[in-house]
DNA sequence: CATAAGACATGAGTAGGAGTCATGTTAATC
DNA sequence: GATTAACATGACTCCTACTCATGTCTTATG
């Protein structure tokens, strides 16, 4: 429920109707993305489907890219909510199970949430080591602020899971893992409608292997081990 | 020298002048990409800088995306050439050194070759397990043919290195590794002009760790081991 | 060499999308 | 009730991708 997507907006909707409209525009944007892709998506068509005049569209969104970025943030937010919720349900005996859970949840959202499979997750991820420099005019300040929020949530979830604070190395490793997993899963969905199961499995292996450098327990080799979480 | 970039062209240039012109358009495309990014790149400006009338541009390139894809293929081709050349120079005692070499070479090209850091490598990579389905009109048949060539070269290099044929599992693992490495390196260059050294190191670790499942030798742990290549 | 076939050259022109803005309407605030 | 600010609207401008009709140069071939 944490609203994270405000930063890419030109004006934050305050009244009921405008709030609904912004939400509707994001919905239609997601569906259109699935249908025609980013390139062919037109702001006019998004506005038309959301039954909103084009002027209103630009009252809230700065441009086409801002619209998609706002959607990406909303998606990411929803994903983090779901992972948090699932983690509250299950008790994990091992951090590798958390990896599987997160990836499974990600796959589920790719399958079920419109637009989720299309938007570039990396565009919204926090950049470790200070704010990005970005050659040109992109990346609004407010968006950066949101990224910090997201980064904090990622960190918070992990700290909660480990029961201990994490250092800058693990912090960076998490970002790397997410970036890599995102890319591999995108590949998995490029060749296969519901995501190539083999590639999804490879994605889990990739992340588990990599994080075993940074997280306690489980000497890599396959057998379950001494590395309990709590 | 292997020309791989023809498939995205509308017409293959046969005469000297047109060949130079196509090459020049790709050069200017690369430089413009560095300056303004994909979104803001215009075909008219590319044509203007290459001193080519806009009509001629569209005589050879189908559209803006085709232009960039052709550049991506040329870049990829150049990269593979360099890696092949380097491998012929050095004698490796361990496959992990090949990973380092390839990633280092990739970083070098990102730093030195215009446009290399901007174009999406994943767009051009082969899709394992049959041709992509691609919801819409994208992905020309000829481009797919090129991808097969590229995939073959990747495979050939690895086979040459290992001195043995590789199975479908390792084949897929290679694609996964390249996809993941590309994503992480893109992240490295997003935060840091010449690529964050820490993230580059993490990228190597990621790939080494992952491939140690699939390649002989070197129990993961750090110490060099029994896994010689030749 | 002559001549036909096809590669190449050219830029004004067309279609359509991104984003604006002047003018109005509705809701909050005091 | 009046002032302020949020919201609404769609014709309009600017610009970009891409086309096409027409003409020129290369090359193959007898």
XYZ file of C-alpha atoms (C1' of nucleotides) in Angstrom:
520
model
C 0.000 0.000 0.000
C 2.949 2.306 0.303
C 2.487 4.831 -2.458
C 5.829 5.221 -4.108
C 4.820 6.385 -7.538
C 4.223 10.031 -6.809
C 7.668 11.277 -7.657
C 7.384 10.888 -11.388
C 4.218 12.911 -11.464
C 4.062 16.491 -12.555
C 1.338 17.205 -10.060
C 0.182 14.919 -7.296
C -3.555 14.301 -7.534
C -5.247 15.404 -4.338
C -8.937 15.043 -5.037
C -10.858 11.835 -5.469
C -11.623 11.990 -9.151
C -8.140 12.948 -10.262
C -6.694 10.188 -8.131
C -8.900 7.645 -9.807
C -8.006 9.034 -13.187
C -4.295 8.750 -12.588
C -4.798 5.202 -11.431
C -6.866 4.440 -14.522
C -4.249 5.904 -16.800
C -1.623 3.691 -15.206
C -3.877 0.678 -15.660
C -4.445 1.375 -19.318
C -0.784 2.116 -19.817
C 0.031 -1.322 -18.450
C -2.442 -3.068 -20.715
C -1.328 -1.138 -23.764
C 2.292 -1.953 -23.015
C 1.436 -5.629 -23.148
C -0.370 -5.169 -26.414
C 1.967 -2.988 -28.423
C 5.154 -2.427 -26.437
C 6.788 0.779 -25.288
C 7.746 2.109 -28.683
C 4.276 1.928 -30.173
C 2.465 3.122 -27.065
C 0.932 6.548 -27.561
C -0.114 8.915 -24.833
C -3.223 9.763 -26.789
C -4.347 6.145 -26.816
C -3.682 5.764 -23.114
C -5.762 8.849 -22.448
C -8.504 7.658 -24.770
C -8.804 4.274 -23.095
C -8.748 5.789 -19.653
C -11.505 8.140 -20.838
C -9.445 11.136 -19.956
C -8.734 14.103 -22.251
C -5.149 14.443 -23.375
C -4.751 17.723 -21.550
C -5.540 16.019 -18.275
C -2.970 13.396 -19.018
C -0.244 16.000 -19.250
C -1.553 17.717 -16.186
C -0.272 14.790 -14.147
C 2.372 13.042 -16.176
C 5.357 14.988 -17.479
C 5.724 12.810 -20.558
C 5.484 9.311 -21.924
C 8.587 8.166 -20.126
C 7.340 9.538 -16.855
C 4.134 7.583 -17.272
C 5.980 4.324 -17.745
C 8.360 5.068 -14.926
C 5.447 5.722 -12.621
C 4.008 2.376 -13.648
C 7.332 0.675 -12.988
C 7.404 2.159 -9.511
C 3.858 1.062 -8.822
C 4.718 -2.445 -9.998
C 7.849 -2.591 -7.924
C 5.935 -1.385 -4.933
C 3.281 -4.046 -5.396
C 5.946 -6.692 -5.753
C 7.664 -5.680 -2.532
C 4.314 -5.688 -0.752
C 3.615 -9.206 -1.898
C 7.017 -10.485 -0.906
C 6.666 -8.883 2.497
C 3.269 -10.463 2.926
C 4.438 -13.912 1.883
C 7.404 -13.706 4.221
C 5.071 -12.930 7.085
C 3.114 -16.101 6.302
C 5.875 -18.627 5.907
C 8.660 -19.386 8.281
C 11.875 -19.979 6.405
C 14.600 -22.285 7.568
C 17.127 -21.034 5.090
C 17.837 -17.842 3.206
C 17.920 -19.735 -0.083
C 14.226 -20.288 0.363
C 13.802 -16.556 0.467
C 15.502 -16.294 -2.874
C 13.192 -18.899 -4.349
C 10.182 -17.212 -2.838
C 11.082 -13.806 -4.187
C 11.789 -15.142 -7.661
C 8.600 -17.203 -7.692
C 6.634 -14.167 -6.652
C 8.298 -12.127 -9.350
C 7.368 -14.727 -11.933
C 3.801 -14.786 -10.710
C 3.545 -11.040 -11.127
C 5.092 -11.196 -14.565
C 2.410 -13.646 -15.530
C -0.540 -11.969 -13.921
C 0.110 -8.241 -13.660
C -0.375 -6.326 -16.902
C 2.689 -4.465 -18.048
C 4.914 -6.124 -15.498
C 6.788 -8.166 -18.048
C 7.463 -5.206 -20.293
C 8.728 -2.382 -18.119
C 12.385 -2.276 -17.374
C 12.881 -2.942 -13.727
C 16.461 -1.751 -13.844
C 15.296 1.735 -14.727
C 13.853 2.077 -11.274
C 16.399 0.253 -9.158
C 18.592 2.250 -6.819
C 22.062 2.988 -8.067
C 24.606 1.958 -5.459
C 27.270 4.498 -4.624
C 25.599 7.865 -4.885
C 23.058 9.259 -7.322
C 23.513 8.493 -11.003
C 25.108 11.101 -13.204
C 23.023 10.391 -16.316
C 24.512 12.173 -19.297
C 21.364 14.026 -20.241
C 18.224 15.508 -18.816
C 16.611 12.333 -17.507
C 15.972 11.115 -13.995
C 13.967 13.616 -12.057
C 14.989 14.443 -8.557
C 11.746 13.201 -7.143
C 12.222 9.849 -8.822
C 15.550 9.505 -7.089
C 13.887 10.131 -3.798
C 11.563 7.258 -4.534
C 14.427 4.983 -5.378
C 15.837 5.585 -1.978
C 12.549 4.453 -0.492
C 12.632 1.314 -2.578
C 16.225 0.603 -1.702
C 15.358 1.015 1.937
C 12.541 -1.473 1.653
C 14.764 -4.019 -0.020
C 17.275 -3.533 2.742
C 14.668 -3.658 5.453
C 13.274 -6.929 4.212
C 16.701 -8.483 4.168
C 17.660 -7.180 7.579
C 14.418 -8.521 8.918
C 15.157 -11.888 7.381
C 18.702 -12.110 8.620
C 17.961 -10.695 12.020
C 21.111 -8.623 11.743
C 22.163 -5.383 10.051
C 23.883 -5.711 6.693
C 27.054 -4.054 5.546
C 27.744 -2.140 2.335
C 29.105 -5.247 0.601
C 25.967 -7.262 1.054
C 23.973 -4.175 0.252
C 25.645 -3.942 -3.106
C 25.396 -7.671 -3.654
C 21.643 -7.462 -3.257
C 21.371 -4.843 -5.949
C 23.582 -6.872 -8.244
C 21.522 -9.981 -7.623
C 18.268 -8.202 -8.376
C 19.656 -6.673 -11.525
C 20.958 -10.005 -12.777
C 17.807 -11.896 -11.873
C 15.679 -9.313 -13.611
C 17.703 -9.696 -16.797
C 17.594 -13.481 -16.780
C 13.879 -13.555 -16.078
C 13.293 -11.114 -18.877
C 15.099 -13.572 -21.086
C 12.957 -16.378 -19.751
C 9.832 -14.494 -20.760
C 11.189 -13.516 -24.126
C 11.274 -17.066 -25.380
C 8.337 -18.527 -23.505
C 4.928 -17.116 -22.852
C 4.736 -18.043 -19.174
C 8.453 -17.968 -18.654
C 10.745 -20.840 -19.617
C 10.812 -23.089 -16.505
C 14.404 -24.112 -17.143
C 15.545 -20.529 -17.284
C 13.613 -19.669 -14.148
C 15.409 -22.511 -12.416
C 18.723 -21.246 -13.744
C 17.894 -17.821 -12.404
C 17.445 -19.220 -8.924
C 20.683 -21.106 -9.191
C 22.465 -17.989 -10.343
C 21.283 -15.935 -7.404
C 21.804 -18.648 -4.805
C 25.307 -19.309 -5.999
C 26.222 -15.689 -6.024
C 24.768 -14.803 -2.663
C 26.353 -17.782 -0.954
C 29.507 -15.658 -0.999
C 27.815 -13.019 1.019
C 25.326 -14.837 3.201
C 25.907 -17.287 6.003
C 25.504 -21.044 5.818
C 25.148 -23.570 3.053
C 28.425 -24.381 1.454
C 27.537 -24.379 -2.225
C 27.133 -27.891 -3.467
C 23.442 -28.574 -3.233
C 22.719 -30.347 0.048
C 20.843 -28.356 2.651
C 23.008 -27.298 5.519
C 23.705 -25.513 8.736
C 22.665 -22.078 7.551
C 19.439 -21.402 9.360
C 18.195 -17.843 9.429
C 16.588 -17.275 12.811
C 35.836 -8.983 -39.741
C 32.863 -11.272 -40.014
C 30.066 -9.082 -41.250
C 27.057 -9.905 -39.200
C 25.106 -6.710 -39.415
C 23.560 -7.127 -42.831
C 20.322 -8.724 -41.718
C 18.764 -5.630 -40.292
C 19.287 -3.753 -43.502
C 16.576 -3.110 -46.011
C 19.015 -3.381 -48.858
C 22.561 -4.619 -48.643
C 24.952 -2.014 -50.055
C 26.970 -3.489 -52.898
C 28.925 -0.597 -54.313
C 31.805 1.209 -52.670
C 30.175 4.519 -51.903
C 27.000 3.101 -50.433
C 29.043 0.761 -48.281
C 30.997 3.669 -46.878
C 27.814 5.583 -46.314
C 26.178 2.803 -44.353
C 29.296 2.511 -42.266
C 29.323 6.252 -41.693
C 25.681 6.260 -40.647
C 26.408 3.541 -38.105
C 29.353 5.550 -36.787
C 27.298 8.675 -36.372
C 24.468 6.707 -34.829
C 26.884 5.412 -32.222
C 28.194 8.866 -31.379
C 24.718 10.358 -31.226
C 23.558 7.579 -28.952
C 26.281 8.515 -26.509
C 25.293 12.142 -26.681
C 21.529 12.045 -26.439
C 20.411 8.447 -25.881
C 18.086 6.287 -27.907
C 14.902 8.197 -27.267
C 16.198 11.546 -28.446
C 18.142 10.198 -31.394
C 16.601 11.217 -34.694
C 17.179 9.593 -38.042
C 17.380 13.002 -39.634
C 20.267 14.033 -37.415
C 22.109 10.785 -38.051
C 21.721 11.339 -41.770
C 22.803 14.968 -41.495
C 25.973 14.113 -39.595
C 26.819 11.308 -41.948
C 26.293 13.772 -44.788
C 23.709 11.557 -46.362
C 20.252 12.632 -47.502
C 17.410 11.221 -45.489
C 16.093 9.297 -48.452
C 19.334 7.394 -48.696
C 19.118 6.549 -45.023
C 15.805 4.809 -45.532
C 17.108 3.129 -48.627
C 19.270 0.983 -46.383
C 17.770 1.016 -42.925
C 14.164 -0.014 -42.398
C 13.663 2.319 -39.448
C 15.272 3.807 -36.380
C 15.168 0.559 -34.474
C 16.756 -1.297 -37.365
C 19.588 1.205 -37.385
C 20.318 0.690 -33.723
C 19.986 -3.051 -34.014
C 22.464 -3.054 -36.871
C 24.841 -1.093 -34.664
C 24.341 -3.551 -31.837
C 25.207 -6.408 -34.139
C 28.300 -4.631 -35.397
C 29.371 -3.981 -31.824
C 28.762 -7.542 -30.783
C 30.675 -8.752 -33.771
C 33.625 -6.508 -32.940
C 33.549 -7.715 -29.364
C 33.637 -11.357 -30.365
C 36.496 -10.639 -32.731
C 38.506 -9.029 -29.979
C 37.881 -11.819 -27.546
C 38.870 -14.367 -30.150
C 42.041 -12.444 -30.884
C 42.973 -12.108 -27.216
C 42.381 -15.775 -26.630
C 44.742 -16.591 -29.454
C 47.439 -14.510 -27.771
C 47.220 -15.740 -24.213
C 47.351 -19.272 -22.987
C 44.889 -19.778 -20.182
C 45.404 -22.200 -17.374
C 41.853 -21.986 -16.143
C 38.444 -21.209 -17.566
C 37.860 -18.583 -14.926
C 40.574 -16.564 -16.598
C 38.534 -16.660 -19.742
C 35.610 -15.165 -17.875
C 37.803 -12.378 -16.576
C 39.267 -11.785 -19.988
C 35.888 -11.572 -21.680
C 34.483 -9.219 -19.071
C 37.581 -7.031 -19.137
C 37.362 -6.837 -22.882
C 33.695 -5.965 -22.646
C 34.485 -3.180 -20.215
C 37.224 -1.872 -22.479
C 34.798 -1.686 -25.357
C 32.188 0.015 -23.232
C 34.743 2.642 -22.401
C 36.251 3.132 -25.820
C 33.698 2.206 -28.464
C 31.054 4.884 -29.079
C 27.533 3.677 -28.523
C 28.638 0.436 -26.951
C 27.490 1.402 -23.488
C 24.063 2.486 -24.651
C 22.734 -0.217 -26.930
C 20.947 -3.089 -25.356
C 22.983 -6.186 -25.841
C 20.114 -8.421 -24.835
C 18.144 -7.288 -27.848
C 20.576 -9.079 -30.071
C 21.373 -12.164 -28.051
C 20.071 -15.512 -29.236
C 16.968 -16.772 -27.531
C 17.546 -20.294 -26.295
C 14.893 -22.817 -27.143
C 13.557 -21.813 -30.514
C 12.803 -18.453 -32.082
C 11.101 -15.823 -29.975
C 7.385 -15.326 -30.333
C 7.398 -11.550 -29.832
C 3.883 -10.231 -29.432
C 4.066 -7.700 -32.204
C 5.703 -6.969 -35.500
C 9.292 -6.789 -34.332
C 12.267 -9.014 -34.938
C 12.896 -9.427 -38.622
C 13.629 -12.865 -39.961
C 17.033 -11.835 -41.197
C 17.978 -10.545 -37.776
C 17.185 -13.939 -36.337
C 19.507 -15.503 -38.840
C 22.260 -13.241 -37.574
C 21.581 -14.209 -34.020
C 22.182 -17.782 -34.942
C 25.555 -16.788 -36.318
C 26.393 -14.970 -33.119
C 25.237 -17.860 -30.983
C 27.389 -20.167 -33.042
C 30.419 -17.987 -32.501
C 29.849 -17.888 -28.772
C 29.564 -21.628 -28.780
C 32.585 -22.081 -31.019
C 34.767 -19.983 -28.770
C 33.739 -21.985 -25.751
C 34.188 -25.323 -27.428
C 37.593 -24.225 -28.577
C 38.443 -23.228 -25.047
C 37.213 -26.370 -23.439
C 38.566 -28.647 -26.093
C 35.335 -30.580 -25.965
C 31.796 -30.208 -27.322
C 29.246 -28.678 -24.992
C 25.792 -29.921 -24.181
C 22.504 -28.015 -24.191
C 22.773 -27.284 -20.472
C 26.074 -25.497 -20.722
C 24.840 -23.874 -23.879
C 21.950 -22.347 -22.002
C 24.146 -21.477 -19.062
C 26.370 -19.433 -21.346
C 23.451 -17.388 -22.583
C 22.252 -16.856 -19.042
C 25.702 -15.786 -17.940
C 26.061 -13.307 -20.776
C 22.624 -11.863 -20.100
C 23.327 -11.454 -16.409
C 26.792 -10.018 -16.940
C 25.456 -7.528 -19.443
C 22.867 -6.326 -16.970
C 25.312 -5.959 -14.097
C 27.860 -4.155 -16.252
C 25.166 -1.830 -17.458
C 24.499 -1.060 -13.826
C 28.208 -0.512 -13.273
C 28.278 2.083 -16.016
C 25.094 3.759 -14.882
C 26.613 4.951 -11.642
C 30.183 5.459 -12.710
C 31.606 7.003 -15.839
C 34.232 4.345 -16.525
C 32.351 1.597 -14.792
C 32.340 1.115 -11.033
C 35.357 -1.143 -10.342
C 33.616 -2.820 -7.433
C 30.644 -3.719 -9.548
C 32.868 -5.001 -12.343
C 34.543 -7.243 -9.795
C 31.156 -8.395 -8.559
C 30.180 -9.177 -12.104
C 33.155 -11.480 -12.479
C 32.350 -13.160 -9.214
C 28.755 -13.634 -10.285
C 29.702 -15.330 -13.543
C 32.483 -17.451 -12.062
C 30.274 -18.670 -9.287
C 27.456 -19.518 -11.594
C 29.512 -21.272 -14.225
C 31.373 -23.343 -11.666
C 28.224 -25.442 -11.615
C 28.579 -26.178 -15.263
C 32.289 -26.145 -15.944
C 34.967 -28.511 -14.729
C 37.430 -27.838 -11.939
C 37.741 -25.249 -9.200
C 35.544 -26.015 -6.290
C 34.136 -22.596 -5.441
C 35.917 -21.142 -2.499
C 38.631 -19.021 -4.000
C 41.816 -21.050 -4.214
C 42.966 -22.024 -7.700
C 42.478 -25.665 -8.409
C 42.646 -28.699 -10.569
C 40.520 -27.345 -13.379
C 42.971 -26.726 -16.192
C 41.527 -26.228 -19.600
C 43.923 -27.803 -22.078
C 30.793 0.060 -77.326
C 25.957 0.092 -76.714
C 22.315 -0.842 -74.063
C 19.489 -2.821 -70.675
C 18.813 -3.828 -65.683
C 19.221 -2.694 -61.479
C 21.698 -0.292 -57.756
C 21.790 4.181 -55.919
C 20.452 9.365 -55.001
C 17.414 12.965 -53.615
C 14.467 16.053 -50.837
C 9.826 17.862 -50.849
C 5.915 15.898 -48.972
C 2.516 13.042 -45.825
C 0.867 11.127 -41.603
C 0.681 11.209 -37.095
C 2.438 11.595 -32.269
C 4.267 14.508 -28.267
C 3.385 18.022 -25.616
C 1.227 23.134 -24.865
C -1.877 26.656 -23.534
C -5.629 29.789 -23.009
C -9.821 29.545 -21.100
C -13.043 27.665 -18.350
C -15.050 24.802 -14.134
C -15.044 22.752 -9.611
C -13.471 22.086 -4.940
C -11.055 23.701 -0.704
C -10.053 27.523 2.602
C -10.897 31.430 5.465
C -19.169 34.893 -0.065
C -14.883 35.519 -1.808
C -10.309 34.085 -2.783
C -7.212 30.638 -4.082
C -5.774 26.637 -5.965
C -6.731 22.226 -8.068
C -8.658 20.373 -12.027
C -10.664 20.047 -17.045
C -10.516 20.568 -21.934
C -9.305 19.961 -26.872
C -7.804 22.673 -30.731
C -3.322 23.677 -31.951
C 1.901 23.783 -32.859
C 6.046 21.615 -33.612
C 8.582 18.012 -34.991
C 9.803 13.263 -36.339
C 9.433 8.991 -38.837
C 9.066 7.490 -43.090
C 7.531 7.607 -48.371
C 7.740 8.218 -53.177
C 8.248 9.916 -57.763
C 11.843 10.965 -60.498
C 16.328 11.030 -61.949
C 21.520 9.413 -62.170
C 25.323 6.195 -61.963
C 27.332 1.082 -62.279
C 27.802 -3.012 -64.078
C 26.885 -7.013 -66.739
C 26.571 -8.655 -71.177
C 26.043 -9.131 -76.439
